Short mmCIF file of C-alpha atoms in Angstrom, two decimals:
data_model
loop_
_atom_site.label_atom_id
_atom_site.label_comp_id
_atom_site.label_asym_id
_atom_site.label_seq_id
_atom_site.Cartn_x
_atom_site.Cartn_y
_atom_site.Cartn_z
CA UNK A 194 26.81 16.50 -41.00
CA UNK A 195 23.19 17.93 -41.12
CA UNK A 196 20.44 16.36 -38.36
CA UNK A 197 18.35 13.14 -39.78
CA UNK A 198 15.21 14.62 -40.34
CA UNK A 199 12.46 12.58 -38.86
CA UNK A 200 8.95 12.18 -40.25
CA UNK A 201 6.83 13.27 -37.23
CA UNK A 202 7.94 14.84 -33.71
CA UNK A 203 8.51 13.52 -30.14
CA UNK A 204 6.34 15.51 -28.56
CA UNK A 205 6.56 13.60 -24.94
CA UNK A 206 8.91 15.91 -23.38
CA UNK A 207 6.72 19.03 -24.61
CA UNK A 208 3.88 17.33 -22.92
CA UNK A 209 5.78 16.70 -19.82
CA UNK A 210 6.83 20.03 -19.17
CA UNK A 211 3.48 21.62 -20.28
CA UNK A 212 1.74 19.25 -17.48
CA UNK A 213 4.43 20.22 -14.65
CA UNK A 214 3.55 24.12 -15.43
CA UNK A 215 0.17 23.19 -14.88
CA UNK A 216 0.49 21.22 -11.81
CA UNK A 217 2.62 24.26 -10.23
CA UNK A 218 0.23 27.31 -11.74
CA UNK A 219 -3.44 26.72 -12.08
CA UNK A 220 -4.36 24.64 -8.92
CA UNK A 221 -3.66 25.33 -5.39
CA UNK A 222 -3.23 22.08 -3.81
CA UNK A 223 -1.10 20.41 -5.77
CA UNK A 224 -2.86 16.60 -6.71
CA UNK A 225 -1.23 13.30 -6.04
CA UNK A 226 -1.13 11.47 -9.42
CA UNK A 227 -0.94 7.68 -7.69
CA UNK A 228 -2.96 5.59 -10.25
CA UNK A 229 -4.27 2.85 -7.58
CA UNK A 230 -6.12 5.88 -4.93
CA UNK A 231 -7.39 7.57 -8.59
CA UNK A 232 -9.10 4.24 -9.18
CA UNK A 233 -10.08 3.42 -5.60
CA UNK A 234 -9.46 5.44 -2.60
CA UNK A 235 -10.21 2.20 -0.19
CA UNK A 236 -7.69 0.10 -2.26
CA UNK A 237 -5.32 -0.30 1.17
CA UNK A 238 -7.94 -1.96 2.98
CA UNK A 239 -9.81 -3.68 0.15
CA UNK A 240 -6.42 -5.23 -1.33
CA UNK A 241 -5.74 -6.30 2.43
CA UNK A 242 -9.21 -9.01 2.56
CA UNK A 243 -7.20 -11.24 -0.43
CA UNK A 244 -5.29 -13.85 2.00
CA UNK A 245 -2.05 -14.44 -0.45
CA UNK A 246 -2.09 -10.19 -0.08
CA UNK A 247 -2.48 -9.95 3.47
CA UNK A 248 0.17 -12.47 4.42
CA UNK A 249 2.65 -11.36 2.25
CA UNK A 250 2.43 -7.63 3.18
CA UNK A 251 2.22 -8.66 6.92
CA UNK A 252 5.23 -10.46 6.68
CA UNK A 253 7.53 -7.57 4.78
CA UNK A 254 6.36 -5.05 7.25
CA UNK A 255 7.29 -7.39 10.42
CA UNK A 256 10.56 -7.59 8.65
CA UNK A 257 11.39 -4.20 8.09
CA UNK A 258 9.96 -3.34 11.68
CA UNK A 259 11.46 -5.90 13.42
CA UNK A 260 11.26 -6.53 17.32
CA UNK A 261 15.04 -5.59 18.18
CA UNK A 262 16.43 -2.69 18.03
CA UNK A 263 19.65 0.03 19.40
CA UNK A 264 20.93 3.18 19.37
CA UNK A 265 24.72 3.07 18.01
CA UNK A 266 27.03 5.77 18.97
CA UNK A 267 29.14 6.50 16.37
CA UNK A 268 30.12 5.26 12.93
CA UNK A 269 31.67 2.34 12.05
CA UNK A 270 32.78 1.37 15.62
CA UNK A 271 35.14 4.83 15.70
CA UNK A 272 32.56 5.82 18.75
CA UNK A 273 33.99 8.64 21.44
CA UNK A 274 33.25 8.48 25.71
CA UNK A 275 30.24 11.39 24.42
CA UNK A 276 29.14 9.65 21.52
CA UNK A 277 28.47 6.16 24.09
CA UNK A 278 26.70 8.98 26.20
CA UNK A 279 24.59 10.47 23.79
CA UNK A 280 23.57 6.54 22.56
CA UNK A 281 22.86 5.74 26.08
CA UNK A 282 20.68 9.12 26.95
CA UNK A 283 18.61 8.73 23.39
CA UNK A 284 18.41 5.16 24.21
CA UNK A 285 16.63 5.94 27.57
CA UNK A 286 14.56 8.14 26.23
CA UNK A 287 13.14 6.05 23.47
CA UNK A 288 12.00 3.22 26.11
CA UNK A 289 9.64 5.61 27.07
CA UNK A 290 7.58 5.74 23.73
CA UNK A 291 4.39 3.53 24.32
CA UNK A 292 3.60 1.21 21.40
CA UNK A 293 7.06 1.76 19.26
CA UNK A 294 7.09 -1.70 17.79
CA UNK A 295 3.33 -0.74 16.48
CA UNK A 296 4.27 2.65 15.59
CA UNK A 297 7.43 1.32 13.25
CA UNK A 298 5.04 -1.14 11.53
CA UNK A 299 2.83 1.46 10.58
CA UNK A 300 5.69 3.65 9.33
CA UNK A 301 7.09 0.92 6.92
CA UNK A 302 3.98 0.83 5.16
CA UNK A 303 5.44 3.38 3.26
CA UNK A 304 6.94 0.76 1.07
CA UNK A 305 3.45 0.11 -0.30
CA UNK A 306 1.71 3.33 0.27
CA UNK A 307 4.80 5.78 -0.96
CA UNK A 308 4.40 7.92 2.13
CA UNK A 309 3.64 7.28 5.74
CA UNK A 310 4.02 9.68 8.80
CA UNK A 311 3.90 9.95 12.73
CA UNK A 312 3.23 12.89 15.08
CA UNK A 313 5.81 12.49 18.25
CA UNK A 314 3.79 13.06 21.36
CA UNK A 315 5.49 13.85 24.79
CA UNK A 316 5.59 15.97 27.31
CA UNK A 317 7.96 17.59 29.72
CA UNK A 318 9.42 15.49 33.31
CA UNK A 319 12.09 15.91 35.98
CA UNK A 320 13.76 12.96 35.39
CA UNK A 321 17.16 11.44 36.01
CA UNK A 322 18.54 10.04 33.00
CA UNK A 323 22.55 9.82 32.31
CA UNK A 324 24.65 11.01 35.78
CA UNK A 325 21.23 10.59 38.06
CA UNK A 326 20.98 14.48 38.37
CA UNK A 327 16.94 15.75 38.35
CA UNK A 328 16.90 17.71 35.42
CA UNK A 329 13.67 18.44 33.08
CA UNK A 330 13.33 16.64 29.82
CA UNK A 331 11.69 16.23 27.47
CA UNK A 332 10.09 12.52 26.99
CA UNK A 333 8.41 11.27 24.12
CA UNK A 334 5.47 8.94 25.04
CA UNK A 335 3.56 7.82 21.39
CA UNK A 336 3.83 8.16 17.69
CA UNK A 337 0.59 9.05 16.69
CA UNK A 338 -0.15 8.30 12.91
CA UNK A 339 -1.13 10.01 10.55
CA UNK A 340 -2.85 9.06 7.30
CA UNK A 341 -0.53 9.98 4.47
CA UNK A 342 -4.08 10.92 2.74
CA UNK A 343 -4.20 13.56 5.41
CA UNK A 344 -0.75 15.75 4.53
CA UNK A 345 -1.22 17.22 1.43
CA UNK A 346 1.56 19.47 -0.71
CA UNK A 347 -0.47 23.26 -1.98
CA UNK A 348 1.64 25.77 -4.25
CA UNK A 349 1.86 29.43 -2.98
CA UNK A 350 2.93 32.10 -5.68
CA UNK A 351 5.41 34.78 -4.02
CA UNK A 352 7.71 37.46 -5.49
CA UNK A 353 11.51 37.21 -4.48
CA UNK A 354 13.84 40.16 -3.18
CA UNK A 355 14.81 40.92 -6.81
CA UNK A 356 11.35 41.20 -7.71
CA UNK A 357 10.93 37.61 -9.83
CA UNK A 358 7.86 35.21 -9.40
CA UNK A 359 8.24 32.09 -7.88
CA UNK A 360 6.77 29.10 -6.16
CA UNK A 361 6.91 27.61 -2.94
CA UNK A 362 5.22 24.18 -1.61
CA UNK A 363 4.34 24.37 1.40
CA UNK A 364 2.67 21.39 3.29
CA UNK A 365 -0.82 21.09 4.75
CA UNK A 366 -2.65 19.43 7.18
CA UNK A 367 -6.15 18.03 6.38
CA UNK A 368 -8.16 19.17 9.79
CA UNK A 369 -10.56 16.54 10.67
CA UNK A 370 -12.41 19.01 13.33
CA UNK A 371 -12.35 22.46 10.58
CA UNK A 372 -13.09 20.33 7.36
CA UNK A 373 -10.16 22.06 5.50
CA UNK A 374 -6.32 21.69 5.22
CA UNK A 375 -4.47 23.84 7.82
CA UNK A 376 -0.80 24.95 7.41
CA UNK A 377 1.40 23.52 9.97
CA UNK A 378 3.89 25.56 11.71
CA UNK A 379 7.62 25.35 12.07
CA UNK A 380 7.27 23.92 15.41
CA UNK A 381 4.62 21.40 14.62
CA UNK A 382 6.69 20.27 11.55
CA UNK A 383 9.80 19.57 13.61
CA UNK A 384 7.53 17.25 15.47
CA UNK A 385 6.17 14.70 12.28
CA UNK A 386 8.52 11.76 11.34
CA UNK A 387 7.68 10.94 7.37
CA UNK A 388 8.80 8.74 4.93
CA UNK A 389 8.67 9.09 1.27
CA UNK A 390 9.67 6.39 -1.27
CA UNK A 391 11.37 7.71 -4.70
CA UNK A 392 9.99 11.01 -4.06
CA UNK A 393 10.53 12.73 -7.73
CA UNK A 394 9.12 15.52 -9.63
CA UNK A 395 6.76 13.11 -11.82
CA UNK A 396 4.92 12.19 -9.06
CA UNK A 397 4.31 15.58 -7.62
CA UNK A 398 6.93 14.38 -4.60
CA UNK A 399 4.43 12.45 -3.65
CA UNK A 400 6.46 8.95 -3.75
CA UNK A 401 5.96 6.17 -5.56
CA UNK A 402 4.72 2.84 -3.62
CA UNK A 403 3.95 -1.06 -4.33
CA UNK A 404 0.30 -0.22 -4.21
CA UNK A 405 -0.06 0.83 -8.02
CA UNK A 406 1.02 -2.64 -8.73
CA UNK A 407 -0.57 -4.94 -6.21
CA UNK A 408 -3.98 -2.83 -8.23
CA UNK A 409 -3.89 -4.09 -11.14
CA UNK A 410 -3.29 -8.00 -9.73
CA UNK A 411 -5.73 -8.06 -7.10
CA UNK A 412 -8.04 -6.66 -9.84
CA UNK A 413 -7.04 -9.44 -12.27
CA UNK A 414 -7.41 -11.90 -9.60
CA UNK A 415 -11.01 -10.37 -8.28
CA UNK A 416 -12.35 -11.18 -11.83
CA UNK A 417 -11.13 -14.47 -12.18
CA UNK A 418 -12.79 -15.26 -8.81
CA UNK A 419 -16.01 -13.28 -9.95
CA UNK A 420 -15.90 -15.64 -13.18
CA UNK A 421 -14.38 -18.73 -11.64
CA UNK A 422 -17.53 -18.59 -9.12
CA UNK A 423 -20.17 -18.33 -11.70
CA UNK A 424 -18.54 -21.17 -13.33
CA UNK A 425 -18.73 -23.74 -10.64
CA UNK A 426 -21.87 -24.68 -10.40
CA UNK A 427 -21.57 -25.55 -14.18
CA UNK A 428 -18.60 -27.39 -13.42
CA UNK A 429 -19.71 -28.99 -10.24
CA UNK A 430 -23.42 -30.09 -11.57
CA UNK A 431 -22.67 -30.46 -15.10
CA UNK A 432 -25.15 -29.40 -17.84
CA UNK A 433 -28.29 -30.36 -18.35
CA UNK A 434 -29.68 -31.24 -21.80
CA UNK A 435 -33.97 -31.95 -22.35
CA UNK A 436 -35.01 -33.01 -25.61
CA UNK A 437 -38.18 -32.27 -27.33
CA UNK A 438 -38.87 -33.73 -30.74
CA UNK A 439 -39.06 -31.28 -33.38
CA UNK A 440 -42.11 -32.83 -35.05
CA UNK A 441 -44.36 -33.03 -31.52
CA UNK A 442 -47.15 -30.74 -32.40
CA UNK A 443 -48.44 -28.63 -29.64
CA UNK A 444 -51.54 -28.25 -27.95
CA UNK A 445 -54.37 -25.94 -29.16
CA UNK A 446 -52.56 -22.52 -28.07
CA UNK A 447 -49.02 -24.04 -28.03
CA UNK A 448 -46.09 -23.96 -30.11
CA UNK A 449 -43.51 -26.34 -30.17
CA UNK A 450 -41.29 -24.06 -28.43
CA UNK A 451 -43.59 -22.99 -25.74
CA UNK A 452 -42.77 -26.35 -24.63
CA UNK A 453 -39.53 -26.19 -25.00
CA UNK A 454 -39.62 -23.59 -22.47
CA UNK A 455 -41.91 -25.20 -20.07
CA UNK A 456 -39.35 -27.91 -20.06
CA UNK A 457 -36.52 -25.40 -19.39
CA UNK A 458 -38.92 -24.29 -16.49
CA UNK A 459 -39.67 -27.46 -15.10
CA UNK A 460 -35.57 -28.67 -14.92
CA UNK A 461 -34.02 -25.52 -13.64
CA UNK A 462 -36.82 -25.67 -11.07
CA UNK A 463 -36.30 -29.52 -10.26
CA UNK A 464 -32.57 -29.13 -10.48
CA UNK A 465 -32.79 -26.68 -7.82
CA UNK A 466 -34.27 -29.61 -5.41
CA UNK A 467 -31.99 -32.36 -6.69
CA UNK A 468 -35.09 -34.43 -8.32
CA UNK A 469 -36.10 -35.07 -11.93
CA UNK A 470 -39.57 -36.14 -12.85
CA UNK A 471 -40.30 -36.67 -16.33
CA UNK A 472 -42.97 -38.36 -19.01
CA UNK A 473 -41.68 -41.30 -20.73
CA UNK A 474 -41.35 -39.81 -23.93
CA UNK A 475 -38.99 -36.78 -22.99
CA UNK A 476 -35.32 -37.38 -23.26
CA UNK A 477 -32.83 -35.68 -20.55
CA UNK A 478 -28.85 -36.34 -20.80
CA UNK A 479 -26.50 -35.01 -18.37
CA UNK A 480 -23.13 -33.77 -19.33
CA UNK A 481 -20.29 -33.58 -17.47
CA UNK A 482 -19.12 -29.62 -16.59
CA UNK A 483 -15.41 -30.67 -17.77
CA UNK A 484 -12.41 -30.03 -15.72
CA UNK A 485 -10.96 -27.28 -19.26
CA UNK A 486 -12.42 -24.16 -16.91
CA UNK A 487 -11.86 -24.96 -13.71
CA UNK A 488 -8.25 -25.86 -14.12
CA UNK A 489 -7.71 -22.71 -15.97
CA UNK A 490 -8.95 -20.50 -13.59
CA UNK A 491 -6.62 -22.25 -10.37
CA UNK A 492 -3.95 -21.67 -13.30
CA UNK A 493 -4.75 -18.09 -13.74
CA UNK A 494 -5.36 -17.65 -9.64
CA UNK A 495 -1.68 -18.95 -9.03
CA UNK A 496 -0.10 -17.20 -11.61
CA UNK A 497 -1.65 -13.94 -9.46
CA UNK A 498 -0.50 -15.17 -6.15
CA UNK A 499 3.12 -15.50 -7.11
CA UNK A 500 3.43 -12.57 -9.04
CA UNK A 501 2.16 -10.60 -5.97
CA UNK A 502 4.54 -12.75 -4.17
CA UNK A 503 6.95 -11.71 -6.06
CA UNK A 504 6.32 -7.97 -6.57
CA UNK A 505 5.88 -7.98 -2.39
CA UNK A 506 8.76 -9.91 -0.78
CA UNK A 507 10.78 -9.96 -3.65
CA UNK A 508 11.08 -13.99 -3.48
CA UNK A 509 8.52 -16.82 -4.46
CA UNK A 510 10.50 -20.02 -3.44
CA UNK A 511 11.55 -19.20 0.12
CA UNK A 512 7.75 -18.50 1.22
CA UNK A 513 5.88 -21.59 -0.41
CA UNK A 514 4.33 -19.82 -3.30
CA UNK A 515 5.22 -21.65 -5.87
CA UNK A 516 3.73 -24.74 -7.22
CA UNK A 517 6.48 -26.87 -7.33
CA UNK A 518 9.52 -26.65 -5.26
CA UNK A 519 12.16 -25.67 -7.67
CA UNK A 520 16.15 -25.63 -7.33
CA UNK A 521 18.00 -24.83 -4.43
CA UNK A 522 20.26 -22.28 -5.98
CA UNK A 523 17.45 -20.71 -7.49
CA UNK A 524 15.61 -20.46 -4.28
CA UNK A 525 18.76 -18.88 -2.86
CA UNK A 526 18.94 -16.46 -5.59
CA UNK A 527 15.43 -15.67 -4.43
CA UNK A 528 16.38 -14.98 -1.07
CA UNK A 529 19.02 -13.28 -1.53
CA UNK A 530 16.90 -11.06 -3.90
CA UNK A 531 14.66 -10.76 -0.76
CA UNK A 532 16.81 -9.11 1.48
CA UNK A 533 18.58 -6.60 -0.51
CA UNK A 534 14.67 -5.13 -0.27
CA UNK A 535 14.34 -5.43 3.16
CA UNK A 536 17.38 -4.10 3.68
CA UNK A 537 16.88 -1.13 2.01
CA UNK A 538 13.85 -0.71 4.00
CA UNK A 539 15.52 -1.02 6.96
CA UNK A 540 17.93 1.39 6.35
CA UNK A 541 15.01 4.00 5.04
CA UNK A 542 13.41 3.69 8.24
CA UNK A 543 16.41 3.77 10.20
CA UNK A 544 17.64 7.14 8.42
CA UNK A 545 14.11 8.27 8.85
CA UNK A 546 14.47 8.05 12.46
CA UNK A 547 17.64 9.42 12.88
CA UNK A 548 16.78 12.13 11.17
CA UNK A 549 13.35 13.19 12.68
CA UNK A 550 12.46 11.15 15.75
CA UNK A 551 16.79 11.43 17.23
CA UNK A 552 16.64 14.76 15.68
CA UNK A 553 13.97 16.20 17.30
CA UNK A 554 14.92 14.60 20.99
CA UNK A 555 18.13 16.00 20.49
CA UNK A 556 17.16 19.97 19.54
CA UNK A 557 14.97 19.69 22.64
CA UNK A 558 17.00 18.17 25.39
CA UNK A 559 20.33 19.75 23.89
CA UNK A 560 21.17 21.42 27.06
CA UNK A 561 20.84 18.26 29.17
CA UNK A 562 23.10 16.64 26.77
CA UNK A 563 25.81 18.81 26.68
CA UNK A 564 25.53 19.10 30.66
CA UNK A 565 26.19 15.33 30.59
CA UNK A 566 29.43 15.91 28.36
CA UNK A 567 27.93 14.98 25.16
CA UNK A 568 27.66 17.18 22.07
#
């Protein structure tokens, strides 16, 4: 059977993979296509004055970071003597880190920023941890962050052993002191803890956050505030109306509607000190502003606080957002909803750590740890 033959092309995959050559050929630093920092590179902070915004990112970060937390030894309960060792020695060490609850609420702001990182900071002390024996460690005292603005990913062109071009992507640095990005050596990479949500090749591996999203709301909702405050005087005050009969003649000089405009004058000037003189044959009505605006623009003002309810914490119900109460299976639903997210989270950050912040204890105090019986 031959192919339907199709009036025009699909040209979106062409385009795709003529933009990803691009990306990886004719710029060194590679750029980090995230449609909210394009638009605004303060959005973070700015997004962060709107109350319903503030709250509800406040609260999903305090839930991801949480205030308790352990080092398990093992998995699934199937822990050995060195594995309870190794828990106990990490576990030690870790108290030491000044500011971790801080530090793990600035790393799960990944969720809404795509990437987030930390620098671990420590130094090396005779201490006794494990079997009491002096021995020198290495402690960790802070997680410094760093501004995922900061770390940027540049491609460097190099020829293989069997003489075929390629491309690596290396990352970079941003010096604040030199005014340039700075490569960062094995050792110093070994040292950053990172998280990246759904890094993929359309974004450049750059991640993918919450932030695109909570744009174009908070930018919805900033124009209904900019219009809903120009609007409230009208609705507050009402309107006022001055007639002028149409067959007054005017002065020597004056037309009919220069006094129309001297009246304007006069009321938007009285107005403005809450008194009204007038002669007795002008006519003045007052009309009331109507309640048609104001009630649509508290309509279109919820309808932005739930979605970014929504979109944030994965739940409306549970957190008071929504006008009315609703069902109780329905605010279960919500919940539930809720904290599959947060678990996920949770588990990100915990692999996260594991991986870099465990890791990198464990490559430097492996000596002391295997000393102790643990491997």
């Amino acid at each position: 059977m031959l192919p339907i033959l199709q009036a025009g092309a699909n040209t979106n995959a062409a385009l795709y993979n003529q933009a990803l050559t691009s990306v990886y050929t004719m710029w060194g630093r590679i750029n980090n296509p995230d449609y909210a920092l394009a638009r605004d590179p303060e959005i973070w902070t700015k997004c962060q004055r709107d109350a319903t915004i503030a709250q509800a990112i406040s609260t999903r970060l305090h839930m991801i970071a949480a205030r308790d937390w352990s080092v398990e030894p093992g998995v699934m309960g199937a822990a050995k003597s060195s594995d309870r060792i190794a828990a106990s020695v990490v576990d030690e060490l870790l108290r030491n880190i000044r500011g971790f609850s801080e530090a793990r609420l600035q790393l799960a702001t990944a969720c809404f920023r795509s990437r987030s990182y930390a620098f671990i900071e420590g130094r090396d002390e005779v201490r006794t941890f494990g079997d009491g024996v002096a021995r020198k460690w290495f402690v960790p005292y802070r997680l410094r962050d760093v501004d995922p603005r900061r770390v940027e990913y540049w491609n460097e062109p190099y020829v293989d052993e069997e003489g075929r071009r390629r491309i690596a992507v290396v990352v970079k640095l941003w010096s604040a002191m030199r005014g340039a990005p700075e490569d960062l050596s094995p050792a110093d990479r070994r040292r950053f803890i990172s998280i990246i949500y759904k890094q993929a090749e359309d974004n450049n591996s750059y991640g993918t956050g919450m932030l695109s999203s909570i744009y174009f709301l908070w930018w919805f909702k900033s124009i209904v505030f900019k219009e809903g405050l120009q609007g409230l005087e009208r609705w507050s005050q009402g309107v006022l109306v001055g007639k002028v009969a149409s067959d007054r003649e005017g002065s020597t000089g004056k037309t009919n509607e220069d006094i129309r405009d001297e009246l304007f004058e006069a009321l938007r000037d009285m107005r403005s000190r809450n008194v009204i003189v007038m002669s007795e044959d002008e006519s003045i009505e007052v009309h009331d502003g109507g309640a048609a605006g104001q009630a649509m623009v508290l309509d279109m003002v919820r309808y932005c606080d739930e979605k970014l309810l929504s979109l944030i914490l994965g739940s409306v119900l549970p957190f008071g957002g929504a006008e009315t109460t609703g069902s109780y299976a329905r605010a279960e639903i919500e919940q539930a909803t809720s904290n599959a997210l947060i678990r996920f989270d949770i588990d990100k950050m915990d692999e996260s750590l594991t991986e870099h912040l465990i890791g990198y204890l464990w490559a430097r105090n492996a000596q002391n740890i295997a000393d102790l019986g643990a491997s």
